[in-house]
Rosetta silent file (secondary structure, phi, psi, omega in degrees, C-alpha in Angstrom):
SEQUENCE: MHRKTFIHAALLLTALTGATAAHAQDAWPSKVIRFVVPYPPGGPTDLMARALQPELQARLGATVVIENKAGAGGNVGSAEVARQAPADGHTLLLAASGPMAVNPSLYKSMPFDPQKDLAPVIQISAFPLVLEVHPSTGIKDVKGLIAAVKKPDSRLAFASAGNGTPQHLAGEIFNTQVGTKMPHIPYKGAGPALNDLLGGQVQVMFDVLGSSLPHIQAGKLVPLAVTSARRSPQLPQVPTMHEAGIDGYEVTGWHGIAVRAGTPAPIVAKLNGTLNAIFNEPEFRKKWEAIGTPVVGGTPQQFGDLIRKEAVRLGQVVKAAGVTLD
SCORE:     score description
SCORE:     0.000 S_00000001
   1 L     0.000  136.700  178.109    3.029  -52.818    9.903 S_00000001
   2 L   -61.975  144.962 -175.760    6.366  -53.975   11.313 S_00000001
   3 H   -56.953  -44.618 -178.020    8.096  -51.308   13.418 S_00000001
   4 H   -65.773  -39.030  179.046   11.216  -51.219   11.211 S_00000001
   5 H   -64.969  -39.282  179.163    9.087  -51.034    8.081 S_00000001
   6 H   -63.530  -46.146 -179.477    7.050  -48.174    9.595 S_00000001
   7 H   -62.762  -42.307  179.644   10.177  -46.208   10.524 S_00000001
   8 H   -61.756  -41.865  179.761   11.649  -46.777    7.053 S_00000001
   9 H   -65.422  -40.010  179.248    8.407  -45.562    5.423 S_00000001
  10 H   -64.238  -43.643  179.090    8.294  -42.467    7.654 S_00000001
  11 H   -63.983  -39.657  179.142   11.890  -41.578    6.830 S_00000001
  12 H   -64.333  -42.175  178.920   11.229  -42.091    3.126 S_00000001
  13 H   -62.952  -41.555  178.400    8.151  -39.838    3.271 S_00000001
  14 H   -61.901  -43.051 -179.940   10.142  -37.140    5.080 S_00000001
  15 H   -64.351  -42.093  179.928   12.884  -37.323    2.476 S_00000001
  16 H   -65.415  -40.999  178.874   10.387  -37.148   -0.383 S_00000001
  17 H   -62.000  -44.672  178.566    8.596  -34.183    1.196 S_00000001
  18 H   -64.285  -39.000  179.074   11.886  -32.332    1.613 S_00000001
  19 H   -66.204  -39.221  179.099   12.893  -33.156   -1.948 S_00000001
  20 H   -64.693  -42.424  178.631    9.537  -31.912   -3.277 S_00000001
  21 H   -63.701  -43.572  179.753    9.872  -28.625   -1.363 S_00000001
  22 H   -63.999  -39.524  179.395   13.422  -28.144   -2.594 S_00000001
  23 H   -64.833  -41.199  179.731   12.320  -28.882   -6.164 S_00000001
  24 H   -59.203  -42.109 -179.641    9.467  -26.366   -5.902 S_00000001
  25 H   -69.146  -43.436 -177.377   11.908  -23.666   -4.832 S_00000001
  26 H   -69.256  -35.252 -176.539   14.541  -24.568   -7.437 S_00000001
  27 H   -78.553  -17.545 -178.677   12.016  -24.847  -10.283 S_00000001
  28 L   -92.497  137.361   -3.063   10.426  -21.471   -9.554 S_00000001
  29 L   -85.722  149.030 -179.066   10.021  -19.319  -11.561 S_00000001
  30 L  -118.121    1.526  178.569    9.351  -21.406  -14.644 S_00000001
  31 L  -156.621 -176.500 -179.819    7.251  -18.907  -16.630 S_00000001
  32 L   -60.428  138.797  177.577    6.314  -15.239  -16.876 S_00000001
  33 E   -99.768  124.041  174.515    5.483  -13.590  -13.537 S_00000001
  34 E   -87.573  131.054  178.947    2.400  -11.377  -13.422 S_00000001
  35 E  -115.725   99.737 -173.635    2.739   -8.432  -11.037 S_00000001
  36 E   -87.392  125.334  175.710   -0.774   -7.155  -10.323 S_00000001
  37 E  -110.421  117.333 -174.248   -1.181   -3.552   -9.165 S_00000001
  38 L   -80.628   25.758  177.926   -4.763   -2.901   -7.959 S_00000001
  39 L  -141.558  164.900 -177.909   -4.623    0.779   -8.969 S_00000001
  40 L   -71.303  167.505  175.749   -4.095    2.681  -12.261 S_00000001
  41 L   -62.773  152.358  172.044   -0.678    3.682  -13.648 S_00000001
  42 L   101.359  -20.197  179.736    0.988    6.813  -12.306 S_00000001
  43 L   -88.178  176.292 -177.324    0.250    6.569   -8.589 S_00000001
  44 H   -61.582  -36.428  179.357    2.654    5.591   -5.781 S_00000001
  45 H   -63.234  -43.499  178.303    1.558    1.944   -5.798 S_00000001
  46 H   -65.213  -40.056 -179.703    2.321    1.709   -9.500 S_00000001
  47 H   -62.069  -37.690  179.301    5.657    3.503   -9.060 S_00000001
  48 H   -66.542  -41.862  178.590    6.788    0.940   -6.504 S_00000001
  49 H   -61.979  -41.414 -177.284    5.933   -1.953   -8.808 S_00000001
  50 H   -73.197  -25.153  173.663    7.838   -0.367  -11.673 S_00000001
  51 H   -72.981  -35.809 -178.353   10.881    0.207   -9.476 S_00000001
  52 H   -80.485  -28.329 -173.815   10.882   -3.453   -8.430 S_00000001
  53 H   -50.901  -56.009 -178.050   10.154   -4.941  -11.860 S_00000001
  54 H   -65.669  -31.985  179.427   13.674   -4.780  -13.381 S_00000001
  55 H   -67.443  -42.699  178.038   15.292   -5.850  -10.112 S_00000001
  56 H   -65.002  -42.315  179.093   13.072   -8.931   -9.850 S_00000001
  57 H   -59.385  -44.150 -177.252   13.689   -9.811  -13.497 S_00000001
  58 H   -66.487  -40.359 -175.611   17.453   -9.620  -13.039 S_00000001
  59 H   -82.803  -30.161 -177.095   17.539  -11.714   -9.867 S_00000001
  60 H   -95.740  -16.352 -179.106   14.915  -14.290  -10.788 S_00000001
  61 L    68.348   31.872 -179.835   15.820  -14.692  -14.447 S_00000001
  62 L  -138.442  153.516  175.980   12.190  -14.411  -15.518 S_00000001
  63 L   -73.221  132.389  177.415   10.054  -11.844  -17.300 S_00000001
  64 E  -115.860  120.117 -177.189    7.919   -9.782  -14.908 S_00000001
  65 E  -111.108  123.490  178.512    4.854   -8.123  -16.444 S_00000001
  66 E   -84.582  131.335  177.084    2.983   -5.392  -14.544 S_00000001
  67 E  -124.583  118.138  177.428   -0.802   -5.458  -14.873 S_00000001
  68 E   -87.823  117.232 -178.252   -2.863   -2.564  -13.521 S_00000001
  69 L  -123.621   81.341 -174.392   -6.250   -3.857  -12.356 S_00000001
  70 L   -85.646  160.129  173.732   -8.027   -0.883  -10.764 S_00000001
  71 L   136.848  145.513  175.610  -11.476   -0.693   -9.219 S_00000001
  72 H    53.529   47.071  175.796  -13.473   -0.791   -5.980 S_00000001
  73 H    61.805   30.565  179.990  -10.739    0.745   -3.827 S_00000001
  74 H    95.797   -6.433 -176.943   -8.199   -1.903   -4.827 S_00000001
  75 H   -68.437  -35.215 -174.876  -10.583   -4.827   -4.376 S_00000001
  76 H   -62.207  -55.365 -179.726  -10.764   -5.805   -8.064 S_00000001
  77 H   -65.861  -39.825 -179.339   -7.069   -6.489   -8.614 S_00000001
  78 H   -64.653  -41.064 -179.899   -6.551   -7.917   -5.139 S_00000001
  79 H   -66.205  -34.188  179.506   -9.490  -10.303   -5.541 S_00000001
  80 H   -61.653  -42.972  177.993   -8.162  -11.552   -8.866 S_00000001
  81 H   -69.675  -41.682 -174.915   -4.936  -12.687   -7.226 S_00000001
  82 H   -69.475  -32.147 -171.744   -6.720  -13.996   -4.131 S_00000001
  83 H  -117.272  -19.218 -173.866   -9.406  -16.010   -5.909 S_00000001
  84 L  -117.009  -30.913 -175.702   -8.355  -16.663   -9.515 S_00000001
  85 L   -70.419  145.726  174.209   -4.574  -16.820   -9.797 S_00000001
  86 L   -62.987  145.798  179.642   -2.823  -20.197   -9.497 S_00000001
  87 L   -87.385   60.246 -176.172   -1.118  -20.712   -6.132 S_00000001
  88 L  -125.059    8.782  177.752    2.252  -21.242   -7.785 S_00000001
  89 L    80.498    4.195 -179.726    4.081  -17.974   -7.114 S_00000001
  90 L   -96.567    6.030  172.471    3.785  -16.726  -10.708 S_00000001
  91 E  -131.319  117.346 -179.894    1.245  -14.029   -9.798 S_00000001
  92 E  -106.293  147.789  175.284    2.289  -11.344   -7.327 S_00000001
  93 E  -116.386  130.297  169.568    0.051   -8.724   -5.739 S_00000001
  94 E   -82.603   97.865 -169.901    1.207   -5.294   -4.690 S_00000001
  95 E   -84.458  113.778 -178.303   -0.823   -5.442   -1.503 S_00000001
  96 E   -98.367  156.976 -176.683   -1.965   -2.021   -0.275 S_00000001
  97 H   -62.039  -28.528  179.175   -3.317   -1.167    3.164 S_00000001
  98 H   -59.370  -68.538 -179.054   -6.717   -0.239    1.683 S_00000001
  99 H   -67.228  -25.027 -176.486   -7.831   -3.621    0.330 S_00000001
 100 H   -82.202  -30.835 -172.594   -5.749   -5.576    2.857 S_00000001
 101 H  -134.516  -23.313 -175.194   -6.894   -3.899    6.088 S_00000001
 102 H   -97.493  -46.245 -173.027   -9.426   -1.102    5.531 S_00000001
 103 H   -57.424  -34.182  177.328  -11.924   -2.341    2.951 S_00000001
 104 H   -57.913  -24.120  177.498  -13.280   -5.220    5.072 S_00000001
 105 H   -92.313  -17.097 -177.934  -14.672   -2.518    7.387 S_00000001
 106 H   -90.227  -40.440 -174.598  -15.845   -0.266    4.548 S_00000001
 107 E   -99.037  136.077  177.382  -17.630   -2.732    2.295 S_00000001
 108 L   -67.463  -31.723 -179.682  -20.586   -4.828    3.411 S_00000001
 109 L  -131.043  122.238  178.872  -19.514   -7.550    0.993 S_00000001
 110 L  -104.685  139.551  179.536  -15.891   -8.319    0.110 S_00000001
 111 L   -78.360   -2.152  178.091  -14.943  -10.424   -2.932 S_00000001
 112 L  -160.469  164.039  175.986  -12.091  -12.013   -0.976 S_00000001
 113 L  -108.543  109.421 -176.019  -10.738  -12.422    2.556 S_00000001
 114 H   -55.052  -35.340 -174.837   -7.335  -10.704    2.797 S_00000001
 115 H   -87.444  -17.520 -179.283   -6.185  -12.829    5.723 S_00000001
 116 H  -105.495  -34.020 -172.709   -7.401  -16.189    4.403 S_00000001
 117 H   -94.429   -9.543 -179.251   -7.075  -15.943    0.631 S_00000001
 118 E  -125.876  146.738  177.139   -3.658  -14.280    0.413 S_00000001
 119 E  -108.096  120.776  179.834   -0.245  -15.244    1.766 S_00000001
 120 E   -68.455  143.181  178.361    1.963  -12.343    2.926 S_00000001
 121 E  -112.754  -50.820 -176.651    5.495  -12.225    1.521 S_00000001
 122 E  -168.163  145.062  171.320    7.068   -8.957    2.686 S_00000001
 123 E   -84.765  136.801 -176.068    6.243   -5.384    3.714 S_00000001
 124 E  -120.752  -11.081 -178.910    7.786   -2.880    1.322 S_00000001
 125 E  -151.128  159.426  172.625    6.626    0.576    2.451 S_00000001
 126 E  -157.904   95.464 -168.679    5.470    2.731    5.360 S_00000001
 127 E  -122.235  149.783  172.533    4.856    6.261    4.207 S_00000001
 128 E   -84.817  166.030  172.496    3.341    9.501    5.485 S_00000001
 129 E  -108.768  162.703  175.147    0.924   11.612    3.497 S_00000001
 130 E  -121.833  129.912  174.329    1.092   15.327    2.880 S_00000001
 131 E   -82.592  121.770 -174.110   -1.961   17.591    3.114 S_00000001
 132 E  -139.420  157.245  179.684   -1.687   19.956    0.154 S_00000001
 133 E  -133.309  160.725  174.512   -3.764   22.511   -1.720 S_00000001
 134 L   -73.993  139.960 -177.588   -3.767   24.131   -5.127 S_00000001
 135 H   -56.825  -26.902 -177.771   -2.063   27.573   -5.030 S_00000001
 136 H   -64.207  -17.262  179.290   -5.205   29.240   -6.390 S_00000001
 137 H   -72.201  -24.261 -176.424   -6.912   28.702   -3.019 S_00000001
 138 L    74.630    4.762 -178.320   -4.559   31.176   -1.348 S_00000001
 139 L   -81.383  134.946 -175.614   -4.448   28.869    1.701 S_00000001
 140 L  -115.256  -18.154 -177.553   -1.060   28.753    3.475 S_00000001
 141 L  -151.996  174.960 -175.989   -1.633   26.587    6.565 S_00000001
 142 H   -64.333  -40.165  178.787   -3.999   24.105    8.216 S_00000001
 143 H   -60.515  -38.195  178.394   -5.820   26.810   10.194 S_00000001
 144 H   -66.316  -36.890  177.709   -6.475   28.638    6.952 S_00000001
 145 H   -65.531  -45.598 -179.867   -7.882   25.481    5.378 S_00000001
 146 H   -59.788  -44.129 -179.969  -10.204   24.849    8.318 S_00000001
 147 H   -63.255  -40.792 -178.704  -11.466   28.428    8.196 S_00000001
 148 H   -67.570  -40.891 -179.241  -12.050   28.229    4.443 S_00000001
 149 H   -66.880  -32.616 -177.269  -13.905   24.920    4.642 S_00000001
 150 L   -79.660   -6.757  176.730  -16.184   26.229    7.402 S_00000001
 151 L   -67.272  140.058 -177.086  -17.385   29.167    5.316 S_00000001
 152 L   -57.517  -31.864 -177.020  -21.048   28.734    4.312 S_00000001
 153 L   -98.204   16.538 -177.352  -20.238   29.194    0.627 S_00000001
 154 L   -62.713  134.859  174.689  -17.187   26.891    0.621 S_00000001
 155 L  -115.339   14.340 -179.138  -16.757   24.753   -2.480 S_00000001
 156 L   -71.058  137.089  176.400  -13.579   23.056   -1.304 S_00000001
 157 L  -139.984  154.242  179.665  -13.475   19.269   -1.678 S_00000001
 158 E  -109.950  138.457  178.653  -10.690   16.758   -1.174 S_00000001
 159 E   -91.929  155.826  174.405   -9.579   14.202   -3.741 S_00000001
 160 E  -145.326  170.090  178.812   -8.354   10.715   -2.957 S_00000001
 161 L   -75.463   -2.507  179.520   -6.988    7.640   -4.717 S_00000001
 162 L   140.819  162.466  178.871  -10.311    5.923   -4.070 S_00000001
 163 L   -59.534  131.963  177.191  -12.676    4.840   -1.347 S_00000001
 164 L    87.801   -5.977  179.467  -10.897    3.154    1.540 S_00000001
 165 L   -76.721  161.874  176.236   -7.403    4.333    0.618 S_00000001
 166 H   -55.545  -35.414  178.864   -5.177    6.050    3.207 S_00000001
 167 H   -62.188  -39.295  178.483   -5.789    9.307    1.329 S_00000001
 168 H   -67.431  -49.554 -178.750   -9.532    8.891    1.823 S_00000001
 169 H   -61.560  -37.637  179.721   -9.283    7.975    5.504 S_00000001
 170 H   -58.333  -41.956  179.076   -6.926   10.877    6.135 S_00000001
 171 H   -69.730  -38.468  179.336   -9.570   13.292    4.869 S_00000001
 172 H   -67.058  -40.130  177.992  -12.395   11.667    6.799 S_00000001
 173 H   -65.911  -38.725  175.688  -10.381   11.737   10.030 S_00000001
 174 H   -57.620  -50.658  179.092   -9.582   15.398    9.350 S_00000001
 175 H   -57.180  -43.823 -177.887  -13.306   16.170    8.993 S_00000001
 176 H   -64.465  -43.767 -173.499  -14.118   14.281   12.182 S_00000001
 177 H   -77.550  -27.786 -178.125  -11.415   15.896   14.306 S_00000001
 178 H  -106.397   -2.128  175.787  -11.915   19.511   13.206 S_00000001
 179 L    76.648   32.504  177.818  -15.694   19.411   12.777 S_00000001
 180 L  -108.916  169.513  176.652  -15.865   20.071    9.042 S_00000001
 181 L  -130.115   47.761  179.238  -17.820   18.388    6.241 S_00000001
 182 L   -62.991  122.752 -177.203  -15.445   18.826    3.326 S_00000001
 183 L   -63.428  150.765  179.555  -16.803   16.614    0.505 S_00000001
 184 E  -105.060  133.160  176.117  -14.793   13.633   -0.709 S_00000001
 185 E  -118.149  101.629 -179.433  -14.133   13.016   -4.406 S_00000001
 186 E   -80.220  136.968  175.675  -12.828    9.469   -4.974 S_00000001
 187 L  -112.500  169.005  176.368  -10.742    8.782   -8.078 S_00000001
 188 L   -90.718   62.979  179.709   -9.634    5.505   -9.611 S_00000001
 189 L   119.725  156.798 -178.020   -6.094    5.871   -8.325 S_00000001
 190 H   -70.145  -31.915 -179.036   -3.771    8.552   -6.973 S_00000001
 191 H   -58.732  -53.995  178.394   -2.429    9.462  -10.426 S_00000001
 192 H   -62.263  -35.783  178.839   -5.732   10.790  -11.827 S_00000001
 193 H   -64.633  -44.606 -179.599   -6.506   12.538   -8.529 S_00000001
 194 H   -65.052  -37.740  177.979   -3.146   14.284   -8.497 S_00000001
 195 H   -61.208  -42.227  179.034   -3.557   15.352  -12.123 S_00000001
 196 H   -70.903  -32.496  175.338   -6.862   17.043  -11.326 S_00000001
 197 H   -64.103  -45.400  178.907   -5.361   18.689   -8.242 S_00000001
 198 H   -63.474  -32.393 -179.779   -2.545   20.111  -10.377 S_00000001
 199 H   -83.521   -7.146  178.468   -5.099   21.293  -12.919 S_00000001
 200 L    84.399    5.603  178.201   -7.209   23.006  -10.273 S_00000001
 201 L   -71.382  -26.013  172.640  -10.307   20.858  -10.877 S_00000001
 202 L  -132.111  153.117 -167.764  -10.094   19.838   -7.204 S_00000001
 203 L  -108.730  -18.994 -172.438   -8.436   21.961   -4.523 S_00000001
 204 E  -135.027  145.444  176.691   -7.335   19.711   -1.648 S_00000001
 205 E  -159.454  143.309  164.957   -5.656   16.319   -1.341 S_00000001
 206 E   -98.160  116.784 -175.283   -3.836   14.091    1.103 S_00000001
 207 E  -130.256  160.524  174.078   -1.210   12.439   -1.087 S_00000001
 208 E   -62.713  132.268 -173.906    1.842   10.228   -0.813 S_00000001
 209 H   -57.403  -43.212 -176.728    4.800   12.526   -0.309 S_00000001
 210 H   -60.079  -36.637 -179.318    6.958   10.967   -3.030 S_00000001
 211 H   -70.796  -37.826 -174.079    4.345   11.579   -5.733 S_00000001
 212 H   -92.324  -17.531 -173.882    3.710   15.193   -4.813 S_00000001
 213 H   -54.189  -46.619  179.731    7.207   16.293   -3.798 S_00000001
 214 H   -60.328  -35.599 -179.377    8.374   17.383   -7.294 S_00000001
 215 H   -74.746  -32.367  174.376    5.225   19.475   -7.720 S_00000001
 216 H   -66.068  -45.018 -179.528    5.645   21.013   -4.259 S_00000001
 217 H   -64.799  -28.715  179.646    9.249   21.889   -5.058 S_00000001
 218 L   -85.394   -2.175  179.603    8.129   23.448   -8.336 S_00000001
 219 L    80.002   11.527 -179.113    5.571   25.605   -6.527 S_00000001
 220 L   -84.601  -16.732  176.953    2.614   23.918   -8.213 S_00000001
 221 L  -136.371  150.892 -179.515    1.202   22.670   -4.890 S_00000001
 222 E  -110.592  114.861  178.513    1.235   24.157   -1.382 S_00000001
 223 E   -80.155  134.462 -179.713    2.040   21.713    1.474 S_00000001
 224 E  -105.837  -37.422 -178.536    0.200   22.409    4.731 S_00000001
 225 E  -169.084  159.068  172.754    1.204   19.480    6.972 S_00000001
 226 E  -106.332  153.496 -172.238    2.394   15.872    6.978 S_00000001
 227 L   -94.011    2.709  179.746    0.333   13.110    8.577 S_00000001
 228 L   -85.437  169.171 -179.453    3.176   11.266   10.328 S_00000001
 229 L   -70.812  -27.557  178.803    4.160   11.621   13.986 S_00000001
 230 L  -120.070  158.634  177.429    7.442   13.306   12.970 S_00000001
 231 L   -64.183  152.971  179.731    8.306   15.818   10.277 S_00000001
 232 L   -83.439  136.574  175.919    9.465   14.442    6.940 S_00000001
 233 L   -60.735  -27.559  179.876   13.180   14.754    6.066 S_00000001
 234 L   -75.941  -24.653  179.480   12.087   15.708    2.532 S_00000001
 235 L  -133.781   65.008 -174.122    9.951   18.607    3.846 S_00000001
 236 L   -63.822  -20.815 -179.100   11.544   19.600    7.149 S_00000001
 237 L   -84.201   -9.467 -177.196    9.881   23.032    7.107 S_00000001
 238 L   -93.608  127.263 -177.215    6.361   21.548    6.930 S_00000001
 239 L   -71.991  163.845  169.585    4.721   20.812   10.325 S_00000001
 240 E   -78.053  165.900  177.511    3.002   17.617   11.338 S_00000001
 241 L   -62.042  -36.734  178.649   -0.773   17.682   11.670 S_00000001
 242 L   -63.200  -45.053  178.866   -0.320   17.548   15.434 S_00000001
 243 L   -64.801  -29.185 -178.913    1.996   20.565   15.324 S_00000001
 244 L   -80.262   -0.114  173.888   -0.530   22.342   13.105 S_00000001
 245 L   113.322    0.398  178.607   -3.130   22.090   15.870 S_00000001
 246 L  -104.065   95.874 -172.605   -4.899   18.747   15.323 S_00000001
 247 L   -60.231  131.990  173.803   -3.999   16.806   18.451 S_00000001
 248 L    73.282    6.061 -178.349   -3.082   13.165   18.046 S_00000001
 249 L   -73.265  125.638  176.359   -3.606   13.120   14.287 S_00000001
 250 L  -156.657  122.527  176.644   -1.516   10.426   12.586 S_00000001
 251 L  -137.315  123.804  174.454   -2.181    8.494    9.370 S_00000001
 252 E  -129.430  151.476  177.126    0.374    6.410    7.507 S_00000001
 253 E  -109.853  164.671  178.160   -0.040    4.026    4.609 S_00000001
 254 E  -150.911  159.646  177.930    1.818    0.830    3.786 S_00000001
 255 E  -137.090  163.203  174.803    2.295   -1.697    1.018 S_00000001
 256 E  -157.401 -175.311  174.509    3.647   -5.198    0.676 S_00000001
 257 E  -114.188  135.980  177.455    3.864   -8.157   -1.642 S_00000001
 258 E  -136.802  160.155  175.094    1.425  -11.067   -1.363 S_00000001
 259 E  -130.938  172.897 -179.684    0.615  -14.223   -3.307 S_00000001
 260 E   -67.720  141.421  177.348   -2.398  -16.506   -3.322 S_00000001
 261 L   -58.132  142.404 -177.442   -2.816  -18.599   -0.192 S_00000001
 262 L    97.927   -8.075  174.890   -1.554  -22.142   -0.703 S_00000001
 263 L   -61.452  131.924 -177.866    1.570  -21.056   -2.579 S_00000001
 264 L   -52.089  135.309 -177.422    4.356  -23.459   -1.492 S_00000001
 265 H   -55.893  -38.521  178.728    6.313  -22.101    1.480 S_00000001
 266 H   -61.769  -33.199  177.826    9.709  -22.562   -0.259 S_00000001
 267 H   -70.192  -42.950  176.568    8.564  -20.271   -3.082 S_00000001
 268 H   -59.517  -41.621 -179.769    7.361  -17.643   -0.589 S_00000001
 269 H   -65.288  -41.447  179.877   10.719  -17.931    1.200 S_00000001
 270 H   -66.078  -41.955  178.980   12.686  -17.542   -2.037 S_00000001
 271 H   -65.575  -41.298  177.599   10.646  -14.512   -3.073 S_00000001
 272 H   -61.312  -45.589  179.566   11.056  -12.974    0.384 S_00000001
 273 H   -63.482  -38.187  178.876   14.815  -13.525    0.297 S_00000001
 274 H   -64.244  -44.892 -179.166   15.063  -12.033   -3.186 S_00000001
 275 H   -68.330  -39.770  176.530   13.166   -8.894   -2.184 S_00000001
 276 H   -62.010  -37.754  178.160   15.157   -8.431    1.015 S_00000001
 277 H   -64.663  -39.671  177.328   18.348   -8.690   -1.040 S_00000001
 278 H   -61.536  -46.104 -177.821   17.056   -6.009   -3.410 S_00000001
 279 H   -70.113  -17.734  178.763   16.224   -3.685   -0.503 S_00000001
 280 L   -83.646   -7.382  178.123   19.676   -4.216    1.014 S_00000001
 281 L   -78.791  122.756 -177.167   21.384   -2.691   -2.029 S_00000001
 282 H   -54.589  -42.589 -178.090   22.431    0.903   -1.197 S_00000001
 283 H   -65.631  -41.041  179.120   21.702    2.251   -4.682 S_00000001
 284 H   -68.102  -36.337  179.268   18.243    0.734   -4.785 S_00000001
 285 H   -59.239  -38.856  178.461   17.507    2.025   -1.282 S_00000001
 286 H   -63.759  -43.790  179.061   18.164    5.572   -2.502 S_00000001
 287 H   -63.562  -40.472 -177.686   15.762    5.120   -5.413 S_00000001
 288 H   -66.622  -44.433 -179.006   13.152    3.620   -3.114 S_00000001
 289 H   -66.713  -24.977  177.642   13.370    6.372   -0.533 S_00000001
 290 H   -68.101  -21.356  176.760   12.968    8.935   -3.330 S_00000001
 291 L   -70.440  -23.107  177.747    9.449    7.520   -3.837 S_00000001
 292 L   117.134   12.152  179.984    8.645    8.810   -0.346 S_00000001
 293 L  -135.968  143.587  172.381    8.924    5.769    1.896 S_00000001
 294 L   -70.366  159.183  174.211   11.716    4.243    3.950 S_00000001
 295 L   -70.925  138.201 -179.622   12.836    0.705    3.135 S_00000001
 296 L  -112.484  -78.546 -178.959   11.033   -1.840    5.322 S_00000001
 297 L    75.623 -162.124 -179.992   11.604   -5.512    4.414 S_00000001
 298 L   113.675 -163.791 -174.765   11.408   -8.325    6.960 S_00000001
 299 L   -99.203  162.858  173.491    9.743  -11.728    7.102 S_00000001
 300 H   -59.142  -36.528 -179.994    6.379  -12.986    5.820 S_00000001
 301 H   -63.340  -40.735  179.573    5.329  -13.451    9.447 S_00000001
 302 H   -64.686  -40.205  177.937    6.059   -9.810   10.260 S_00000001
 303 H   -67.400  -39.251  177.005    3.979   -8.620    7.307 S_00000001
 304 H   -61.948  -40.386  177.885    1.157  -10.951    8.320 S_00000001
 305 H   -62.990  -40.488  178.878    1.216   -9.558   11.854 S_00000001
 306 H   -61.601  -45.416 -178.908    1.000   -6.014   10.458 S_00000001
 307 H   -58.964  -45.566 -178.578   -2.039   -6.884    8.329 S_00000001
 308 H   -64.856  -44.438 -179.107   -3.883   -8.391   11.302 S_00000001
 309 H   -67.208  -41.498 -178.399   -3.090   -5.505   13.650 S_00000001
 310 H   -70.523  -30.479  177.058   -3.903   -2.814   11.082 S_00000001
 311 H   -61.255  -37.179  178.253   -7.214   -4.466   10.203 S_00000001
 312 H   -72.758  -50.557 -176.013   -8.259   -3.948   13.813 S_00000001
 313 H   -63.314  -49.437 -177.156   -6.818   -0.422   14.192 S_00000001
 314 H   -71.785  -28.770  174.667   -8.041    0.929   10.848 S_00000001
 315 H   -62.218  -38.486  177.361  -11.388   -0.775   11.285 S_00000001
 316 H   -67.213  -36.599  177.605  -11.846    1.264   14.457 S_00000001
 317 H   -63.641  -44.744  179.804  -10.881    4.426   12.549 S_00000001
 318 H   -60.843  -44.863 -179.404  -13.473    3.672    9.877 S_00000001
 319 H   -63.319  -43.834 -178.636  -16.162    3.071   12.494 S_00000001
 320 H   -65.473  -34.220 -179.703  -15.311    6.269   14.392 S_00000001
 321 H   -81.238  -12.017  178.602  -15.422    8.298   11.169 S_00000001
 322 L    70.495   29.489 -177.786  -18.756    6.750   10.219 S_00000001
 323 L   -92.319  127.218  174.675  -17.566    5.849    6.718 S_00000001
 324 L  -138.881  154.994  178.284  -19.432    3.084    4.863 S_00000001
 325 E  -130.981  167.472 -178.144  -19.693    2.020    1.229 S_00000001
 326 L    41.438    0.000    0.000  -22.096   -0.032   -0.923 S_00000001
């Protein structure tokens, strides 16, 4: 090929590629957006999706439909987006730390690879948990819980949002560090677990602060400690686990938005920019923080880095706690 002809062809290809990328961004969204939540309605993951839904609809000019696809510690819904959804940006996943970073160490066989089959868009949460008990237990602090669990006739068990969730790991780490064997009762989501805790069918739970705060304030649940390194502004009188006598204890959960790998980069960029704009609105930030998590935001690269680092860190936690499934 003649040099001038080659250069002309290269420039034309570059222009066409840029035009195609710009068209992909401008044309999206062109249909209804599915927002998949891999847990049942009523839990913190679901609450975040429902807070974002109207904001996304208003800014994108498209209908956003939330679909709760619970099962296997978040694997069912996450796998559907990772392996079945078109890579066109019209299916979003509310990506939780369980299926994204913990489950690969818990399950012998995963239906998807979080780091290969999904493309990170943005981190949206970083929240502490609160260790709480039903008032009928009469327990007032962490030392009291440990003493009660260690009694030979103890029937105390802790509920969680499901195997591999931060709530589950928090309880397993608690057992490991204090030398107890409090049984774990996994539920299909935080909502059903919290309902049974409120009803007294289960007595102990590590839960997302935002979900439990109204019930704590109403006296229906007793908070013993928070799992973050610092006390929570919403419960300043409640100690951290470290302050309560469990040295070095810290467990936090996180969420983000992801799409299927292969989704055009301009669409990922547009979605990231839209979500960052939503989180920059003061009024929305107040609503978001009321759920129990600070606003995070950032770039797709930053969320991807978090997933990779947490997969290593939480994998080590799982191994140390000796937790395995299937």
